Short mmCIF file of C-alpha atoms in Angstrom, two decimals:
data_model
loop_
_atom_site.label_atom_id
_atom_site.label_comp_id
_atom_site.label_asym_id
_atom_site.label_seq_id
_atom_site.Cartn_x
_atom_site.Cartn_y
_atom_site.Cartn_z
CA UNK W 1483 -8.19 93.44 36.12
CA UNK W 1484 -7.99 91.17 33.04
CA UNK W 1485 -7.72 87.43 32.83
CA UNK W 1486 -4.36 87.73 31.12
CA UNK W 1487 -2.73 90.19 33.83
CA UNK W 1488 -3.77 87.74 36.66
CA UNK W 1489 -2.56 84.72 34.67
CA UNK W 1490 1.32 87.02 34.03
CA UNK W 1491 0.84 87.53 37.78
CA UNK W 1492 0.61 84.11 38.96
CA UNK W 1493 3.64 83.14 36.83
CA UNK W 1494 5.59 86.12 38.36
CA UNK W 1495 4.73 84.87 41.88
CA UNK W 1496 4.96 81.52 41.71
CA UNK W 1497 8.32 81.78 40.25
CA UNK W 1498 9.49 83.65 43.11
CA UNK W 1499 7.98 81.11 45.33
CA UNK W 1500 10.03 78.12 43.96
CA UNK W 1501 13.29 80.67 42.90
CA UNK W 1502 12.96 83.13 45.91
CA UNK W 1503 14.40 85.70 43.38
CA UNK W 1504 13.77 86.52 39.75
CA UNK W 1505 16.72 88.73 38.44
CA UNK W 1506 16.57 91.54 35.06
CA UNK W 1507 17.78 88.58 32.73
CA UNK W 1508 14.15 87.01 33.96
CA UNK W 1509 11.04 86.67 31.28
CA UNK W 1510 9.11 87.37 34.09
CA UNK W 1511 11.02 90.55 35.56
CA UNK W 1512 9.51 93.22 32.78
CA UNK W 1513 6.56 91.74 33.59
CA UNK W 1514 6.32 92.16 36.88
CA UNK W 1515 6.47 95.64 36.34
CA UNK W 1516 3.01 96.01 34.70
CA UNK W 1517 1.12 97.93 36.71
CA UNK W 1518 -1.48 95.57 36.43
CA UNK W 1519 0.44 92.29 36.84
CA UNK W 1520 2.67 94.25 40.25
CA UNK W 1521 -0.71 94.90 41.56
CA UNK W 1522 -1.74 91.29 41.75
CA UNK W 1523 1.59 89.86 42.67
CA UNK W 1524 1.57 92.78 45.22
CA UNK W 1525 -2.04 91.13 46.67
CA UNK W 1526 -0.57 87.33 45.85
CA UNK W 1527 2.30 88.33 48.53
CA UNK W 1528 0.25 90.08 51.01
CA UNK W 1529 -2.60 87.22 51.08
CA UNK W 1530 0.15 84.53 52.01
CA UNK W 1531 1.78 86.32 54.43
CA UNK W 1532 4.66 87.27 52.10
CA UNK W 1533 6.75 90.45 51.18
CA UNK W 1534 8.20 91.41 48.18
CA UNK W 1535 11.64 93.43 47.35
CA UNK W 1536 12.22 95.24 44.48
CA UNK W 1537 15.25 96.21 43.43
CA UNK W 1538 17.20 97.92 40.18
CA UNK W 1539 18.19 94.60 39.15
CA UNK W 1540 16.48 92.24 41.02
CA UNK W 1541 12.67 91.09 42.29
CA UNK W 1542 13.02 88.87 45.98
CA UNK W 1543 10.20 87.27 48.16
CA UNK W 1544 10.59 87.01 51.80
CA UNK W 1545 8.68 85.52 54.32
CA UNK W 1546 7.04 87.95 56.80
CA UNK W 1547 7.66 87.40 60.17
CA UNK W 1548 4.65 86.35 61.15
CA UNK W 1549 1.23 85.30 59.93
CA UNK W 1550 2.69 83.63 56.60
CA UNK W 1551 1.40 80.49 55.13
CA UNK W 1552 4.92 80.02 54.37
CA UNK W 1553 6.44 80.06 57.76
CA UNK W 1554 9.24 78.07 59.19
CA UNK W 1555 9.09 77.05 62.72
CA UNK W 1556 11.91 75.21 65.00
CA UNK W 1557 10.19 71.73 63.19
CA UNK W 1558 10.36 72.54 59.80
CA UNK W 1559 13.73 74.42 59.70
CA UNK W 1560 14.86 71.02 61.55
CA UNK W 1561 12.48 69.12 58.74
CA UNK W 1562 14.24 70.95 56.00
CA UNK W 1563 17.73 71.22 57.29
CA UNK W 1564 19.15 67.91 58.88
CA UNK W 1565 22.22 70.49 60.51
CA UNK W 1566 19.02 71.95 62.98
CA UNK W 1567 18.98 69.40 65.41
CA UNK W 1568 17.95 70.81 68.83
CA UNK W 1569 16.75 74.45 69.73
CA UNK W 1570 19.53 74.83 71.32
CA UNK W 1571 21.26 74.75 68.01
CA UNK W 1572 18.71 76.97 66.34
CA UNK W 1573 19.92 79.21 68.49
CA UNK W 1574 22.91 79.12 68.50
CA UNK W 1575 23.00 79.44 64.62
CA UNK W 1576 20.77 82.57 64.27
CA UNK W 1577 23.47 84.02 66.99
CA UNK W 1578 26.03 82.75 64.15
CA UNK W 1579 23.96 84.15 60.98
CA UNK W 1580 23.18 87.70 62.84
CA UNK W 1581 26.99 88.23 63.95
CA UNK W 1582 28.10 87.39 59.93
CA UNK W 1583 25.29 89.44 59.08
CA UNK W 1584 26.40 92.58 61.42
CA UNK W 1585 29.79 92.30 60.21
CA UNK W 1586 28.96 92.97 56.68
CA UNK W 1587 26.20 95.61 57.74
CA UNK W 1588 28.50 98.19 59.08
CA UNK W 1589 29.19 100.94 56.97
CA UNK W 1590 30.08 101.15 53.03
CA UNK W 1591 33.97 99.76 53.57
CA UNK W 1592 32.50 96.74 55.43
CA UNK W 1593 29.84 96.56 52.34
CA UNK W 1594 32.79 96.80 49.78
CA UNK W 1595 35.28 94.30 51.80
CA UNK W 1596 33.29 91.41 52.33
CA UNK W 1597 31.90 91.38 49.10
CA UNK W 1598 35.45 91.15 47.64
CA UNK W 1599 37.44 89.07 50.34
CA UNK W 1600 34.71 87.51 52.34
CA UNK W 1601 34.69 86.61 55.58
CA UNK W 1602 36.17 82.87 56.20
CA UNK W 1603 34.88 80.61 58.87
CA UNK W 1604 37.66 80.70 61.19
CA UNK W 1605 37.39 84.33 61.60
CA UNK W 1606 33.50 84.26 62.02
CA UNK W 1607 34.12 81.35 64.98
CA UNK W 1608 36.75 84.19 66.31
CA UNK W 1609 33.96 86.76 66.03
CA UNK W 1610 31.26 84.61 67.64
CA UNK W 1611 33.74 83.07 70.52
CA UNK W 1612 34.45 87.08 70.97
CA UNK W 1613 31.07 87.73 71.40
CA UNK W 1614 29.65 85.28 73.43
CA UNK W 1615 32.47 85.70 76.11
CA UNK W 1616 31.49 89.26 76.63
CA UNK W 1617 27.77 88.43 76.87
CA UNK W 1618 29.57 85.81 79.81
CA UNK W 1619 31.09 88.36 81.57
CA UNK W 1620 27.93 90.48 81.51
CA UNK W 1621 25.94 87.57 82.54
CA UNK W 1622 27.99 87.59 85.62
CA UNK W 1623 27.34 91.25 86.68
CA UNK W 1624 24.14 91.12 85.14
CA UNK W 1625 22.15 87.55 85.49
CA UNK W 1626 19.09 88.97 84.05
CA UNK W 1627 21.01 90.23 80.75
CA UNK W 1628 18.77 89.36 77.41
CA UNK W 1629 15.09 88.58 79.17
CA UNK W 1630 14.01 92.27 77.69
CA UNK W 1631 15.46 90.83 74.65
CA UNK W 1632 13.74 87.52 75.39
CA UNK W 1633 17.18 85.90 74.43
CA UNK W 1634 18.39 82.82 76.66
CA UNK W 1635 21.93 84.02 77.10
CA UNK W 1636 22.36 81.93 79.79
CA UNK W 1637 22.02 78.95 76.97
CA UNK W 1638 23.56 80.18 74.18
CA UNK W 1639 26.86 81.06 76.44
CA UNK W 1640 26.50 77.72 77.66
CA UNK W 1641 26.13 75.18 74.71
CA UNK W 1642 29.28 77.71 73.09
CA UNK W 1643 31.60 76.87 75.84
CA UNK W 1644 31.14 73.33 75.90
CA UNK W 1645 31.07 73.13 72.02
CA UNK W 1646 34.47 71.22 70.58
CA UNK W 1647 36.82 73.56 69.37
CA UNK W 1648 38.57 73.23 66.39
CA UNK W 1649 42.13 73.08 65.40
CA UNK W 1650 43.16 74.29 61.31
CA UNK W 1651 42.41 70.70 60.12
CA UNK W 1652 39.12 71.88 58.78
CA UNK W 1653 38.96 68.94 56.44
CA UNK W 1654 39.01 66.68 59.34
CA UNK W 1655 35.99 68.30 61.24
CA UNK W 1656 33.59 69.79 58.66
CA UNK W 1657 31.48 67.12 58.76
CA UNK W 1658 31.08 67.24 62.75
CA UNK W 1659 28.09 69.82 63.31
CA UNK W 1660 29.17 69.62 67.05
CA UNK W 1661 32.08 71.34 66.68
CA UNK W 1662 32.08 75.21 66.42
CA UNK W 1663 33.88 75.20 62.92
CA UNK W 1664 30.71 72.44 62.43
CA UNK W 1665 27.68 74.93 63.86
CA UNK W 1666 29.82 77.89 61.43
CA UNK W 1667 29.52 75.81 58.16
CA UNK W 1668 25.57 74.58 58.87
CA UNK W 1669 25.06 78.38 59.48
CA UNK W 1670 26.53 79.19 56.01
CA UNK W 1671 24.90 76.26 54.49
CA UNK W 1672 21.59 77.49 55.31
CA UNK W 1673 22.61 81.16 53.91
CA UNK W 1674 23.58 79.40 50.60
CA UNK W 1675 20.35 77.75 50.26
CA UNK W 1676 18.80 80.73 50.33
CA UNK W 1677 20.83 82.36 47.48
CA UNK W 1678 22.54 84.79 49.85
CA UNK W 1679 25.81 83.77 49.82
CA UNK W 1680 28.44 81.93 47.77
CA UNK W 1681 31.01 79.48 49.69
CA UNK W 1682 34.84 79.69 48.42
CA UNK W 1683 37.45 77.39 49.16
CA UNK W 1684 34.91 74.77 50.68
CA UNK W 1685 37.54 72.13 51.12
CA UNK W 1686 40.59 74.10 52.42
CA UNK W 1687 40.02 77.28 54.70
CA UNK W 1688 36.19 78.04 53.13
CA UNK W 1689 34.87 81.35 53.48
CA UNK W 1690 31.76 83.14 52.56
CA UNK W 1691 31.09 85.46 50.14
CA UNK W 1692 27.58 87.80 50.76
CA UNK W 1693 25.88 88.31 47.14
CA UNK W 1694 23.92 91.66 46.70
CA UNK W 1695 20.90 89.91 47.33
CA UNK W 1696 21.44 90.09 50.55
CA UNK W 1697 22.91 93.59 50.62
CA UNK W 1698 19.28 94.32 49.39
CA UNK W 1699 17.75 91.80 51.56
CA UNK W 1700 19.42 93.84 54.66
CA UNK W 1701 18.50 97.53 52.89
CA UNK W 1702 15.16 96.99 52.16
CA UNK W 1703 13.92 94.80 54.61
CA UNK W 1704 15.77 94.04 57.21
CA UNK W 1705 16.13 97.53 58.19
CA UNK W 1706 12.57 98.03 58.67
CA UNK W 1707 12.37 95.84 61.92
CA UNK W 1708 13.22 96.99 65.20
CA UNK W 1709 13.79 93.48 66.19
CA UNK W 1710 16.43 93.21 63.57
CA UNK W 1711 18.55 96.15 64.89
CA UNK W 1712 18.28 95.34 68.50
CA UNK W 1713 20.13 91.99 67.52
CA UNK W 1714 22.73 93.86 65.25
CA UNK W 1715 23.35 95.84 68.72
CA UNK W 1716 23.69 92.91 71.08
CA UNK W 1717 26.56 91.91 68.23
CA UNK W 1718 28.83 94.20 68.99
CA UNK W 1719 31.59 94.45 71.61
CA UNK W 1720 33.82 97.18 72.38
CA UNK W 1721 37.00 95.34 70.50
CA UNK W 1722 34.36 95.42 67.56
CA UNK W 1723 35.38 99.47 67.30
CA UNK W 1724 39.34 98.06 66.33
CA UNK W 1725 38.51 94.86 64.27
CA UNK W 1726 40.85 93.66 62.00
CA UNK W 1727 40.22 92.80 58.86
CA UNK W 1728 37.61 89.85 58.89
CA UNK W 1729 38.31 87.84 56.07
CA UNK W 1730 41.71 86.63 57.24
#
C-alpha cells in the first residue's frame, strides 16, 4: 500500500467524517473506489468504530453502535442538540424518530408515498399519540410490558400524557419543545442535521420529507440489527393494518 493511496484514503474518510456522505458528483467518490484507497478507508472506518455504506450513487458513514470513537451518549446528544434536555426526552424522541422511521419502512408504496408527499407533523403526533395509548392499555394488563425490551414504557407513556397538546396554531407553539408538536419538530430537526430528511412548509403545517439517504441508511444498515426490528415491531398497532394516508 502506497503513500499516495493512503493519502486519497484519508481525504475520502475524512470527508465523510465532516460531510457524513459523499455523493457520485464527489472528487472523492471515484476514488473511493480504488481498490487500494476502499481498502484503507475500509480499515480507517473499522479502527474508529465506524461503518461505511455504499451505495449506486452515494458513499455514507455511520456510527456503529458501540465501541466508536465517535459515539454519542445522552451528554453529548444533549451537548450538541439544545432540544435534548432530559432522558426522559431522549426517549421520548427516539420513540418519535423510530415510529416516522417505521412508517416509511413498510413496503414499496410506503417507500414511494412518503418520498413524494411526506409525512407532516400533525399526522406523526397522531401516529405517536396512537401508539403510546396502546402501549397504555397493555401496560395495564401487562405491567411488566418492555423490560425484555429494556424500554421504560411506564415513562415514555407517562411524560406523553402529560405533554401539552397542541391546537393547528403551529406557528404559535413551534418554538415550545414541551409541547408534543414541540418534541415532533426537535425529532425532525435532529433527522435534518443528519442529511436524512428535508423539512417543507416549516412555517405553516411543516412536514418531512425522507431523502434516499435514508432509504439506504434503513436497507443497508439498519436492517442488519435485530435491535432495530424489534423497535419497528413495538411501532405498530393493529389500526396500523388500515392507516390512512400519512401525509395529511
Amino acid at each position: 500500500m502506497n503513500a499516495e493511496s493512503i493519502k486519497k484514503a484519508s481525504a475520502v474518510y475524512f470527508t465523510l467524517v465532516k460531510d457524513k456522505v459523499i455523493d457520485e458528483n464527489s472528487e472523492h467518490f471515484q476514488t473511493y473506489f480504488d481498490p487500494e484507497v476502499r481498502q484503507t478507508v475500509l480499515l480507517l472506518a473499522d479502527e474508529s468504530g465506524t461503518y461505511i455504506i455504499e451505495s449506486p450513487k452515494r458513499i455514507q458513514l455511520v456510527v456503529q453502535p458501540t465501541g466508536s470513537v465517535f459515539a454519542t451518549n445522552f451528554t453529548h446528544m444533549k451537548e450538541k442538540h439544545k432540544q435534548v434536555e432530559t432522558k426522559k426526552h431522549f426517549h421520548l424522541i427516539s420513540v418519535v424518530i423510530m415510529a416516522f422511521l417505521a412508517s416509511i419502512d413498510r413496503n414499496q408504496a410506503a417507500k414511494i408515498r412518503t418520498k413524494r408527499e411526506g409525512i407532516s407533523y400533525f399526522a406523526l403526533e397522531r401516529q405517536v399519540n396512537d401508539l403510546v395509548m396502546n402501549w397504555d392499555s397493555i401496560l395495564k394488563a401487562n405491567p411488566a410490558f418492555g423490560e425484555e425490551e429494556r424500554i421504560d414504557m411506564k415513562d415514555i407513556v407517562t411524560t406523553w400524557k402529560y405533554m401539552e397538546v397542541d391546537t393547528d396554531d403551529y406557528g404559535a407553539k413551534k418554538a415550545n419543545r414541551r409541547t408534543r408538536i414541540g418534541l415532533i419538530a426537535s425529532s425532525m430537526r435532529l433527522l435534518e442535521t443528519e442529511g436524512l430528511i428535508v423539512i417543507l412548509d416549516r412555517d405553516d403545517i411543516p412536514k418531512a420529507i425522507p431523502k434516499n439517504e435514508l432509504f439506504e441508511r434503513i436497507e443497508y444498515l439498519y436492517h442488519d440489527y435485530d435491535r432495530y426490528e424489534l423497535f419497528k415491531k413495538l411501532m405498530t398497532t393493529e389500526e396500523d393494518e388500515h392507516a390512512e394516508n400519512p401525509s395529511n
